[in-house]
Coordinates of C-alpha atoms in Angstrom, one line a residue:
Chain A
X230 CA 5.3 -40.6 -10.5
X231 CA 5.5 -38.6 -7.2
X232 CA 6.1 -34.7 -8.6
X233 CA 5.8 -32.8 -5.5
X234 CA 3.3 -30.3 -5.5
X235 CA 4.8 -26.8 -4.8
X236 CA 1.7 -26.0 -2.5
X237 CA 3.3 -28.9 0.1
X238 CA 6.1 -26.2 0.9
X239 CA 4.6 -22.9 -0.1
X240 CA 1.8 -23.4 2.1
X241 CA 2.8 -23.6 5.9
X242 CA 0.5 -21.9 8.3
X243 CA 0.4 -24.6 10.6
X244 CA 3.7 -22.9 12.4
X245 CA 3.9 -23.1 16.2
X246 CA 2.9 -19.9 17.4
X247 CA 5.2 -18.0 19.1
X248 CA 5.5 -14.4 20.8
X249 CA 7.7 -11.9 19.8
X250 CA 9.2 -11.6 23.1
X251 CA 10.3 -15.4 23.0
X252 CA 11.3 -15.3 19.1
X253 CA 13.7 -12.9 20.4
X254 CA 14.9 -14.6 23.1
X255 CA 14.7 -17.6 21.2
X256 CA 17.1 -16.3 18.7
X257 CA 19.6 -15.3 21.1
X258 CA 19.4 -18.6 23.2
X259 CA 21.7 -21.8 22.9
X260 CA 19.3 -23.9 21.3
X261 CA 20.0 -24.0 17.7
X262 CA 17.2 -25.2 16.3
X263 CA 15.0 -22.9 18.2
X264 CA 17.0 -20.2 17.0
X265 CA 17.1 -21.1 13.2
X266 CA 13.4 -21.3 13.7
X267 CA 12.7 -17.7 15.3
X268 CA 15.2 -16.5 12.9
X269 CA 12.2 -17.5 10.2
X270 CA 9.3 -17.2 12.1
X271 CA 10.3 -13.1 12.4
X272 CA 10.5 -12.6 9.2
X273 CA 7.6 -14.9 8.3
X274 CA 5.4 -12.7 10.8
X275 CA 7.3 -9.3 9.6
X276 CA 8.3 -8.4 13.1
X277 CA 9.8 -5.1 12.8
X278 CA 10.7 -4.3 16.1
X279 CA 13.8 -3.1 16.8
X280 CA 14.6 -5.2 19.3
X281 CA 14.0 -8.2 16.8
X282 CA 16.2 -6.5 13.8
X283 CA 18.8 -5.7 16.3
X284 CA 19.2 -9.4 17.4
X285 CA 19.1 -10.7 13.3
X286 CA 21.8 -8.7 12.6
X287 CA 23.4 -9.9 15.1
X288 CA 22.6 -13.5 13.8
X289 CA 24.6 -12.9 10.7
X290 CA 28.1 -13.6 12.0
X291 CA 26.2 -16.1 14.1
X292 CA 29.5 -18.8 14.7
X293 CA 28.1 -21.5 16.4
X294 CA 25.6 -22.9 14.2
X295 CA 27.3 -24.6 11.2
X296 CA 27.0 -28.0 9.3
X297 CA 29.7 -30.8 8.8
X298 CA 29.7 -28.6 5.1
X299 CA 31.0 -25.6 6.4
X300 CA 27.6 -23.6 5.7
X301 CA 25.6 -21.6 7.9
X302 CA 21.9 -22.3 8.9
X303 CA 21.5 -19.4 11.2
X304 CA 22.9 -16.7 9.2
X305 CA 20.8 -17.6 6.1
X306 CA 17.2 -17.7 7.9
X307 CA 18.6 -14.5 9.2
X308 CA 19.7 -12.9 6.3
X309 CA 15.9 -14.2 4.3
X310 CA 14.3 -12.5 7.6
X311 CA 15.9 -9.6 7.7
X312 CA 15.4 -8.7 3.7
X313 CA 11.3 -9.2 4.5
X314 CA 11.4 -6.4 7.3
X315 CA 12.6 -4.0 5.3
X316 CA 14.8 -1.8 7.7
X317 CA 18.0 -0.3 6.3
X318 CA 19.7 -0.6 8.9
X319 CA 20.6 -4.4 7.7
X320 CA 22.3 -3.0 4.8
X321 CA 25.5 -2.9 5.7
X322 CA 25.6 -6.3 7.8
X323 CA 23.7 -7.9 4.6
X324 CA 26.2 -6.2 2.3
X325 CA 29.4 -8.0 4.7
X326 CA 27.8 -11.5 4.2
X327 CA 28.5 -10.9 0.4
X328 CA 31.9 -12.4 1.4
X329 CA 30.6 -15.5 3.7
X330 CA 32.1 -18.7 2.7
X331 CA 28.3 -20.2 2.3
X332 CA 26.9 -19.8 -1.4
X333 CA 23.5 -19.9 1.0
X334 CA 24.5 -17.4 2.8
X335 CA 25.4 -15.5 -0.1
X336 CA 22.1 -15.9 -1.8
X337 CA 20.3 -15.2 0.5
X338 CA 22.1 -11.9 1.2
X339 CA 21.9 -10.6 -2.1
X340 CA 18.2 -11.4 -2.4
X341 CA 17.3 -9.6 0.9
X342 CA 19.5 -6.6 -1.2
X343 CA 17.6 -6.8 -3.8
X344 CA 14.5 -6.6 -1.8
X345 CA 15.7 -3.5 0.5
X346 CA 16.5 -1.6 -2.7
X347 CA 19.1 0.2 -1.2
X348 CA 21.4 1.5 -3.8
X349 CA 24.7 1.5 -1.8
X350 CA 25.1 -2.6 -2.4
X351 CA 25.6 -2.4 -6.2
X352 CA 29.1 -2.3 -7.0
X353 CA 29.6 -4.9 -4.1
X354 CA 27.3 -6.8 -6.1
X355 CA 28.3 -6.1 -9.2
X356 CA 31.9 -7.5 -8.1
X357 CA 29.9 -10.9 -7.6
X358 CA 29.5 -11.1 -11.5
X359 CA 33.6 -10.7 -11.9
X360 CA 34.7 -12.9 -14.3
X361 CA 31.9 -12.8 -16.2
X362 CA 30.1 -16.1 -18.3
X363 CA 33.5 -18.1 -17.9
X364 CA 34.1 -17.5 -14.3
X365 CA 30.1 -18.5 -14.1
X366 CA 30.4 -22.0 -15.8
X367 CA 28.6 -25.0 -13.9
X368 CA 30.5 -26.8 -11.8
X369 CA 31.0 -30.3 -11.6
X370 CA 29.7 -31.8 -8.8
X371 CA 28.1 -28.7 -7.7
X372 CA 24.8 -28.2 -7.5
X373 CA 25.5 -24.3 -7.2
X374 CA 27.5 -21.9 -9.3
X375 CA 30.3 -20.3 -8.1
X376 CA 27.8 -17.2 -7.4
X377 CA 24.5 -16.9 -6.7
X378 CA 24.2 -15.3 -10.4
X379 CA 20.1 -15.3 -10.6
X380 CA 20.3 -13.6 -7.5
X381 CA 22.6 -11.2 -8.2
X382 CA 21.5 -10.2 -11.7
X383 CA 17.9 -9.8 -10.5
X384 CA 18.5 -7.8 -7.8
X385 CA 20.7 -5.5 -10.3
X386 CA 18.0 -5.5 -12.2
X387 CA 15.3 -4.6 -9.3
X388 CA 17.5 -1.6 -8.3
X389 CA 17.9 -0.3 -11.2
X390 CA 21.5 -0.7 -11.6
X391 CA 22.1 0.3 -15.9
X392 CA 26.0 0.3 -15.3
X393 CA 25.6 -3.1 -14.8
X394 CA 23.9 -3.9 -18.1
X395 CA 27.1 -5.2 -20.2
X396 CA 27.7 -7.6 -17.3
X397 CA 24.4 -9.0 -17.3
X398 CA 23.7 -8.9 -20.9
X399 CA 26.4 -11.7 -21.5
X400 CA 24.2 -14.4 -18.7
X401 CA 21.5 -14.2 -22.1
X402 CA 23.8 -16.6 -23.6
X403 CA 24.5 -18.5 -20.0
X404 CA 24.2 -22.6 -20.4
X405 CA 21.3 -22.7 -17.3
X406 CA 17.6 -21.5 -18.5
X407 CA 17.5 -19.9 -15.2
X408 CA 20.4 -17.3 -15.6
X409 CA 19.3 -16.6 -19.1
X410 CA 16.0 -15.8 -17.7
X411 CA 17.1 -13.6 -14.7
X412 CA 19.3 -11.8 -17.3
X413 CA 16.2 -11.3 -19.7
X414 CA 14.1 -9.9 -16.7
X415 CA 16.8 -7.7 -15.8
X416 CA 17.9 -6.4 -19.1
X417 CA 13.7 -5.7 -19.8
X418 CA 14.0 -3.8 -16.3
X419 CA 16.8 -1.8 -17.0
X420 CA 16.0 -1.2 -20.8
X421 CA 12.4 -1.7 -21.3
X422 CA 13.0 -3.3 -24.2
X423 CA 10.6 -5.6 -25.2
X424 CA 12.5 -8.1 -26.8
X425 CA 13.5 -9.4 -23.2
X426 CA 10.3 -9.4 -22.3
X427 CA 9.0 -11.9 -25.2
X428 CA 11.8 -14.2 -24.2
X429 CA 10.6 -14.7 -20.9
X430 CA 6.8 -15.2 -22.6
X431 CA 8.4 -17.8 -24.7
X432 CA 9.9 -19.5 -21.4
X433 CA 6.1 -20.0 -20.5
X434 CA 6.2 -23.1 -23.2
X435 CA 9.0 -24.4 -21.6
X436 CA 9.0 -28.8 -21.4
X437 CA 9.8 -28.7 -17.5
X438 CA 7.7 -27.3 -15.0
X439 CA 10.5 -25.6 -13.0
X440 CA 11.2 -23.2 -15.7
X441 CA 7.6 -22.2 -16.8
X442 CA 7.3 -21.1 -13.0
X443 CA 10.2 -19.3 -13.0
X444 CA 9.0 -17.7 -15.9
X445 CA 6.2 -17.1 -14.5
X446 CA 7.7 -15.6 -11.5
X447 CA 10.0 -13.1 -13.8
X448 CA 6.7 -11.8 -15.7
X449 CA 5.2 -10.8 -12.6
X450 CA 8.0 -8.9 -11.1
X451 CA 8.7 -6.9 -14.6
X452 CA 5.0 -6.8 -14.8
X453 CA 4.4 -6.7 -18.3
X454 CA 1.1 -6.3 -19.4
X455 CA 1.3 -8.1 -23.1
X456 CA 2.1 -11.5 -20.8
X457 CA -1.5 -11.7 -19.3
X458 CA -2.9 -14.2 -21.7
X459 CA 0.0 -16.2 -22.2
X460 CA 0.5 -16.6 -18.2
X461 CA -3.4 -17.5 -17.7
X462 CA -3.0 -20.3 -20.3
X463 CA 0.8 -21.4 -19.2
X464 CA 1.0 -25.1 -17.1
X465 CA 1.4 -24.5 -13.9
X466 CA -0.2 -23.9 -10.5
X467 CA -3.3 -21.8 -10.6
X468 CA -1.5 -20.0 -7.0
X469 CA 1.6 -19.0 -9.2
X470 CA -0.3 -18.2 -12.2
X471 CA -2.2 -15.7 -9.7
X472 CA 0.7 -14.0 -8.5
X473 CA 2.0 -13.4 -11.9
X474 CA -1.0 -11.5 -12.9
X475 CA -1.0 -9.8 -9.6
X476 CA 2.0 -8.2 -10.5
X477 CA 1.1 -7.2 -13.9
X478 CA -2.3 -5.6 -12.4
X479 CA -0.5 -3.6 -9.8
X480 CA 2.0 -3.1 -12.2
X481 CA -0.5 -1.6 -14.6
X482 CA -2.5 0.2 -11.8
X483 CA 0.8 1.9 -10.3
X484 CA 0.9 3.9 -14.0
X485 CA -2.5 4.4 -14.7
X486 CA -3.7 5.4 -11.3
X487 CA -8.3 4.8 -11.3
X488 CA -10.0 8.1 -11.2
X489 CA -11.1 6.5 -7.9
X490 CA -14.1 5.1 -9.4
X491 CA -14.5 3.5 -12.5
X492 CA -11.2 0.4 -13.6
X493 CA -9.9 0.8 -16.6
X494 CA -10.5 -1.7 -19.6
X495 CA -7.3 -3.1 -19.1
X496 CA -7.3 -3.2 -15.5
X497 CA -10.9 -5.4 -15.7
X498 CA -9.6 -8.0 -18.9
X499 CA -6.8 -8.8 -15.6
X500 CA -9.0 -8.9 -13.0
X501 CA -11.1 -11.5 -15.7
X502 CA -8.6 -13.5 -16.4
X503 CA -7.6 -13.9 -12.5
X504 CA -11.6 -14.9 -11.8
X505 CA -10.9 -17.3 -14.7
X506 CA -8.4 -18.8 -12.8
X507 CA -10.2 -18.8 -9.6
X508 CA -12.5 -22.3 -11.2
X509 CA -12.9 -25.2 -10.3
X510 CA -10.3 -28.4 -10.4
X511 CA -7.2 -26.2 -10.6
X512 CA -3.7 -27.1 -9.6
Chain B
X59 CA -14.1 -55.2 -29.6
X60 CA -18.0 -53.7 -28.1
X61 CA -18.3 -51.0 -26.3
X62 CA -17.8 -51.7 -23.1
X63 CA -14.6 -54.2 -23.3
X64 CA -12.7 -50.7 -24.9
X65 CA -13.9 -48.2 -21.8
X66 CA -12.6 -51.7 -19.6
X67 CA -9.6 -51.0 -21.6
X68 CA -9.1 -47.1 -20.8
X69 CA -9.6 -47.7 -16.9
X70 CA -7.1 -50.6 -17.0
X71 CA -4.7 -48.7 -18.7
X72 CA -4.9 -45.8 -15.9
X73 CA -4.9 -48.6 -13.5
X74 CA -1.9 -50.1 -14.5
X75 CA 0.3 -47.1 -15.6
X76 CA 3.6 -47.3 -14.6
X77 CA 4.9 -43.9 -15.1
X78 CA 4.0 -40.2 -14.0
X79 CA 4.0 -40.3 -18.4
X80 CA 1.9 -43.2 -19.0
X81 CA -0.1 -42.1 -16.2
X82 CA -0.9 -38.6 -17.5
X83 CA -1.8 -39.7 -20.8
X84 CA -3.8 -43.1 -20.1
X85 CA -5.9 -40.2 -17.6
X86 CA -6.0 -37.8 -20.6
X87 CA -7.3 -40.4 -22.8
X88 CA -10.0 -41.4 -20.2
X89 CA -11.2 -38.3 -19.1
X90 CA -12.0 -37.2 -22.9
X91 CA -13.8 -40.7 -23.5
X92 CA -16.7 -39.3 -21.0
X93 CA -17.4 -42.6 -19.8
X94 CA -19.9 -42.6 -16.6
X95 CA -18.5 -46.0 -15.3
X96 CA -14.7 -44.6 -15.1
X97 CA -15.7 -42.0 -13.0
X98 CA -14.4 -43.9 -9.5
X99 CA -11.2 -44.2 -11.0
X100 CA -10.5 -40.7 -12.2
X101 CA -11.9 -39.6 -9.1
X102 CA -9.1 -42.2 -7.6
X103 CA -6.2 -40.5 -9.8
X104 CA -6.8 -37.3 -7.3
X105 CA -4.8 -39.3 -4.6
X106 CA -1.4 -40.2 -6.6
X107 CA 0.2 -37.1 -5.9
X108 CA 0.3 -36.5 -9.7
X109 CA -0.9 -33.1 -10.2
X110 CA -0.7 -33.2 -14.2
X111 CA -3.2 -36.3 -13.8
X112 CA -5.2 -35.5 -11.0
X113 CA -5.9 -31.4 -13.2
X114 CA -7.1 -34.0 -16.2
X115 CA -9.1 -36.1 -13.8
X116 CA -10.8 -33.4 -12.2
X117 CA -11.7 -32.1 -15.4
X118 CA -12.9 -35.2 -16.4
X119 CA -15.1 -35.6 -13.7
X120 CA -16.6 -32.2 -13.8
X121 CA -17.6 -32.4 -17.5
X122 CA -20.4 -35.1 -15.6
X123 CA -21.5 -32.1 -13.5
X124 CA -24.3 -33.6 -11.0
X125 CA -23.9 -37.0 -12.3
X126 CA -20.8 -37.2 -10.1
X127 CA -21.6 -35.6 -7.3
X128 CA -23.0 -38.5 -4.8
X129 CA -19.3 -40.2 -6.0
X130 CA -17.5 -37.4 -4.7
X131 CA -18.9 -37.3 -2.1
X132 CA -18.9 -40.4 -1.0
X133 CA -15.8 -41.0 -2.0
X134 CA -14.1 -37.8 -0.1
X135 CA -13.9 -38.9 3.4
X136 CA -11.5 -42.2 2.5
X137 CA -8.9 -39.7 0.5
X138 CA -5.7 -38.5 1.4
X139 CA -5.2 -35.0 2.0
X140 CA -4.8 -34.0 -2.0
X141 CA -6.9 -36.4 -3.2
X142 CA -9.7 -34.6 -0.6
X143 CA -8.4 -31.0 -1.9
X144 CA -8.7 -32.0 -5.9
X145 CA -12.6 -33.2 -4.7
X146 CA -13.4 -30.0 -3.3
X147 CA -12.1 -27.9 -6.1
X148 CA -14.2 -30.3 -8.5
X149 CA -17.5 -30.1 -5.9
X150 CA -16.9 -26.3 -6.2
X151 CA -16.7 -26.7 -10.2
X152 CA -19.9 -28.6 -10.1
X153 CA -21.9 -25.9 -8.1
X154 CA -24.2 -28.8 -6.9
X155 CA -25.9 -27.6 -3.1
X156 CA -25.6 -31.2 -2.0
X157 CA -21.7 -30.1 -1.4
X158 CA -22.7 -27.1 1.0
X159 CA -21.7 -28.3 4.2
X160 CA -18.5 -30.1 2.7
X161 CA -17.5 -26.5 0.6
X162 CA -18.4 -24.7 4.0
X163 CA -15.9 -26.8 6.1
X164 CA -13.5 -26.3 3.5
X165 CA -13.9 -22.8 3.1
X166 CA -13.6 -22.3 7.1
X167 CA -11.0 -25.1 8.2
X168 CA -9.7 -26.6 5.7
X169 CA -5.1 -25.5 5.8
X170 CA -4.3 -25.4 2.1
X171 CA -4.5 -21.8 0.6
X172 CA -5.7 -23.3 -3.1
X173 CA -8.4 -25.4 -1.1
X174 CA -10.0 -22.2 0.9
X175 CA -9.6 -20.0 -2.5
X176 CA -11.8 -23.0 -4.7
X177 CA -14.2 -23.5 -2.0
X178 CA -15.3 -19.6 -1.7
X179 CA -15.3 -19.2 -5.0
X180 CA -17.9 -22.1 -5.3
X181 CA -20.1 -20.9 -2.6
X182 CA -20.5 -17.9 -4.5
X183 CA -21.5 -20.0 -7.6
X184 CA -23.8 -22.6 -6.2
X185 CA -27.4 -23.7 -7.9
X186 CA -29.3 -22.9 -6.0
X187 CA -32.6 -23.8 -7.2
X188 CA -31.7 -27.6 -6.8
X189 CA -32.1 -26.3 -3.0
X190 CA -34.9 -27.8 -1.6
X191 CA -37.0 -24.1 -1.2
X192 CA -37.5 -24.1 2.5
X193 CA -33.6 -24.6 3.3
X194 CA -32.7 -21.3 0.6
X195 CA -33.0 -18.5 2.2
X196 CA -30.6 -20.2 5.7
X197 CA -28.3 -22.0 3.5
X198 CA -27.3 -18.6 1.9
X199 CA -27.5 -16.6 5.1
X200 CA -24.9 -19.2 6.3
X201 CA -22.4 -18.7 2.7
X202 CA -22.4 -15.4 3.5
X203 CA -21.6 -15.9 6.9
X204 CA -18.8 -18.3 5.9
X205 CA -17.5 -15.6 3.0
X206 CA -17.5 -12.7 5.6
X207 CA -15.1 -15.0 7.7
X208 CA -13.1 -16.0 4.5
X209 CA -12.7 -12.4 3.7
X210 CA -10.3 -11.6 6.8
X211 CA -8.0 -14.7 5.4
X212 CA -4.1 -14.0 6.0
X213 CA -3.6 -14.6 2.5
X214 CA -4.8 -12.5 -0.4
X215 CA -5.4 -14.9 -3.1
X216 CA -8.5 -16.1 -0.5
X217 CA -10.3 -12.8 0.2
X218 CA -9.8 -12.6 -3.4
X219 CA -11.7 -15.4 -4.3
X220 CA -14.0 -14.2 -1.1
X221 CA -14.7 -11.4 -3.0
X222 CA -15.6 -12.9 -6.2
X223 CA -17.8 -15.3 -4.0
X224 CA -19.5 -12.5 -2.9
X225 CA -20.6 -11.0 -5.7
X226 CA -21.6 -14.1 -7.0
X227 CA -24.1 -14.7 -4.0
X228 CA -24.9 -11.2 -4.1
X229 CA -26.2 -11.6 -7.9
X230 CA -27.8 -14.7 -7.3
X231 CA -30.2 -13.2 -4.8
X232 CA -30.5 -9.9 -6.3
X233 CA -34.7 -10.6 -6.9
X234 CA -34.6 -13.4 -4.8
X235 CA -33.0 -12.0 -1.2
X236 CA -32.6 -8.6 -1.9
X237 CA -31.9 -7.2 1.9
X238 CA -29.1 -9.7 1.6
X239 CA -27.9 -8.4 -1.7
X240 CA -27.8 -5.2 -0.4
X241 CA -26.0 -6.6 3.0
X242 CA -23.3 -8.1 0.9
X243 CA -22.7 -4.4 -0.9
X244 CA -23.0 -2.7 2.2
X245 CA -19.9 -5.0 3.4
X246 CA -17.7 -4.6 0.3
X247 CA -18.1 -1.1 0.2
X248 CA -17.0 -1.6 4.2
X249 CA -14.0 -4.0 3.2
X250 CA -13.2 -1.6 0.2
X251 CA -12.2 1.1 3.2
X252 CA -10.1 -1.4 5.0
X253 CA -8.5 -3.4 2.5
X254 CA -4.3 -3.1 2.2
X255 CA -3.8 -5.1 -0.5
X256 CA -3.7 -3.5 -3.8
X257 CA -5.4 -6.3 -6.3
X258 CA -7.8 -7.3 -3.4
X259 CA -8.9 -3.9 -2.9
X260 CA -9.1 -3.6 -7.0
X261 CA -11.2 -6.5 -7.1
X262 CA -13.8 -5.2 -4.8
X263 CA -13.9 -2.0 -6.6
X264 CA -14.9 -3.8 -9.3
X265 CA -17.6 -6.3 -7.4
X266 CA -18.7 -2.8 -6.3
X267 CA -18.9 -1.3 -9.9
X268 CA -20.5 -4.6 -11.2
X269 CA -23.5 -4.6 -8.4
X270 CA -24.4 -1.3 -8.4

């Protein structure tokens, strides 16, 4: 009976407030839990001072803050900071933590890479997708793949990466919804075919909640247009719902630049089916 | 079986579910029968943490439009945290001006994103004319007020909804409280200059486009 509601940990304003000067010094400190949290509250707060970069990359072969598991806290609030600053000078650090032992770690790496959209890191992540659908198989007891295979294929996909389309077309036929749909996002990036596109809109029926969001989600970033009605009337939070048509609009408005005055028909049947979704006794 | 032993039947049966299924579908089945007496318990279903139930709830409840108001209301302060968040969203549905103050605080204070984004949108869409006439003209001085605060919110999807509030005020007083219409132009056209976010700043273009 209890589903949680996404908006219990997508929406935390409440944070302590901090300064930058003592995030920083926070993050360079001995207390580890201070330091895990500055290491998010920068990049929650897109501090982009040097000063504040310079001590995240540091953060990244961070040795002192590990669990019983063998994973590393520090290093992935770093690594999620550092991709939401958007300085290239992380590229290289990010690109070393490719190898950490921590799947996390890993993750969180190759997202921030994704998010940088510097070029130089795709054949170190194309080597992540060595071994191709067997190598990527669910593992017992796991509740990870060997690879952080959503991750990597969408930030292939992101930066435009075409050699890497035989590698990720294969993930299509992956057991897990969510590599199939990260493959389908990425294969409509780097092809434009529509036919990945409509997979993704038929993901928005899914039975579990999980996957219409992720769906959702996918839609946004590829931004296709013919998705708008069928995201409006999906199940799922009204929030996500918004941010999927956010990304079609800007989407749409990054080809058709307005004359500076009047919207374009398509631009206003979004924006109507956004108010739509600003009623009333939504989720 | 009369009447009123079947609706008994339908709020048992929401009463007594026993699963996030049974739940959802006993809810479903009572918010579609439209029954005035059920309208405590669906307004109840907003504090299970059930989101699938509390969306058919809600809906359930709006559908009674003023009838349910005084409930909510009354109801509100008692709630948890979501069940007072899925009674805003439904006051703001309603458009009723007895919720003012309550979508006002909301709007202002309240710390969920989804809470601020109904409540602006609903003081942009309130009926006014159930406004006792004397108390018009401040009441929507004071939305306005609240909407140019709302409009500097950190996150987008609330100056979105801002927005849309806006123009929504700013129609409703077009013959009404026209220096105020114009005010509320004067101040998109202002936000238009500053805005950084690309479907915010789209959305007043178009608030702008609409008004003129």
């Amino acid at each position: 009976m209890l589903q949680p509601s996404l908006e219990n940990y997508v929406e935390t304003d409440n944070s302590e407030s901090l300064t930058v000067e003592q995030a920083i010094a926070n993050l360079k400190g001995n207390d580890q839990g201070l330091r895990y949290y500055a290491a998010w509250w920068l990049g929650k707060f897109r501090v982009r001072e040097p000063l504040a970069i310079d001590a995240l990359i540091a953060a990244l072969e961070d040795q002192d803050n590990q669990t019983e598991l063998g994973g590393y806290p520090l290093r992935r609030n770093a690594a999620r900071a550092l991709g939401k600053l958007g300085d290239h000078r992380a590229v290289p650090a990010l690109i070393n933590c490719l190898d950490c032992s921590d799947f996390y770690v890993r993750e969180a790496a190759v997202r921030s890479l994704g998010m940088l959209g510097d070029r130089a890191c795709i054949p170190k992540l194309i080597k992540l997708l060595d071994g191709g659908l067997e190598a990527a198989q669910p593992i017992l007891g796991s509740p990870h793949l060997a690879q952080p295979y959503n991750a990597v294929i969408e930030a292939l996909g992101e930066l435009g990466a075409t050699e890497a389309i035989d590698l990720i077309e294969v993930f299509l036929e992956h057991p897990n919804e969510l590599e199939q749909y990260a493959a389908a996002r990425a294969m409509y990036q780097l092809t434009q075919n529509p036919t990945y596109a409509e997979r993704l809109i038929k993901a928005l029926k899914a039975d579990q909640v999980l996957l219409r969001r992720a769906a959702l989600s996918d839609l946004g970033a590829i931004g296709y247009l013919p998705a708008a009605d069928a995201i409006a009337q999906t199940s799922a939070e009204n929030n996500l719902k918004l941010l999927a048509l956010k990304g079609i609009l800007e989407h749409h408005l990054e080809n058709h630049p307005t004359d500076g005055c009047y919207l374009s028909e398509t631009a206003i049947k979004i924006i109507n089916l956004m108010d739509g979704l600003q009623e009333r006794y939504d989720s | 079986m009369t009447n009123t032993t079947r609706e008994q039947e339908l709020i048992r049966a929401v009463k007594e579910a026993d699963s996030a299924y049974s739940l959802v579908k006993a809810v479903r089945i009572l918010a579609n029968a439209h029954i005035e007496a059920a309208i405590p318990t669906l307004i109840a279903v907003f504090s299970y943490n059930n989101p699938g139930a509390a969306e058919l709830a809600a809906g359930g409840v709006v559908r009674f439009g003023k009838t349910a108001v005084a409930q909510l209301l009354n109801l509100i302060d008692d709630y948890n945290y979501g069940g007072r968040a899925w009674a805003i969203r439904a006051l703001s549905g309603i458009g009723d001006p007895r919720a003012f103050d309550t979508l006002i605080e909301a709007a202002e204070t309240d710390f969920s994103m989804s809470v601020r984004r109904a409540a602006t949108k609903g003081l942009g869409s309130l009926d006014w004319e159930d406004m006792p006439k004397d108390k018009i003209p401040a009441a929507q001085e004071q939305a306005f007020k609240t909407l140019l605060l709302t409009c500097q919110d950190t996150e987008w999807v609330v100056r979105y909804s801002s927005v849309v509030g806006l123009q929504g005020l700013a129609t409703a007083v077009v013959v009404t409280y026209p220096d105020l219409a114009e005010t509320i132009k004067t101040h998109l056209a202002q936000m238009f200059k500053t805005e950084t976010d690309v479907t915010v700043g789209t959305r007043i273009q178009l608030a702008i486009q609409q008004l003129a």
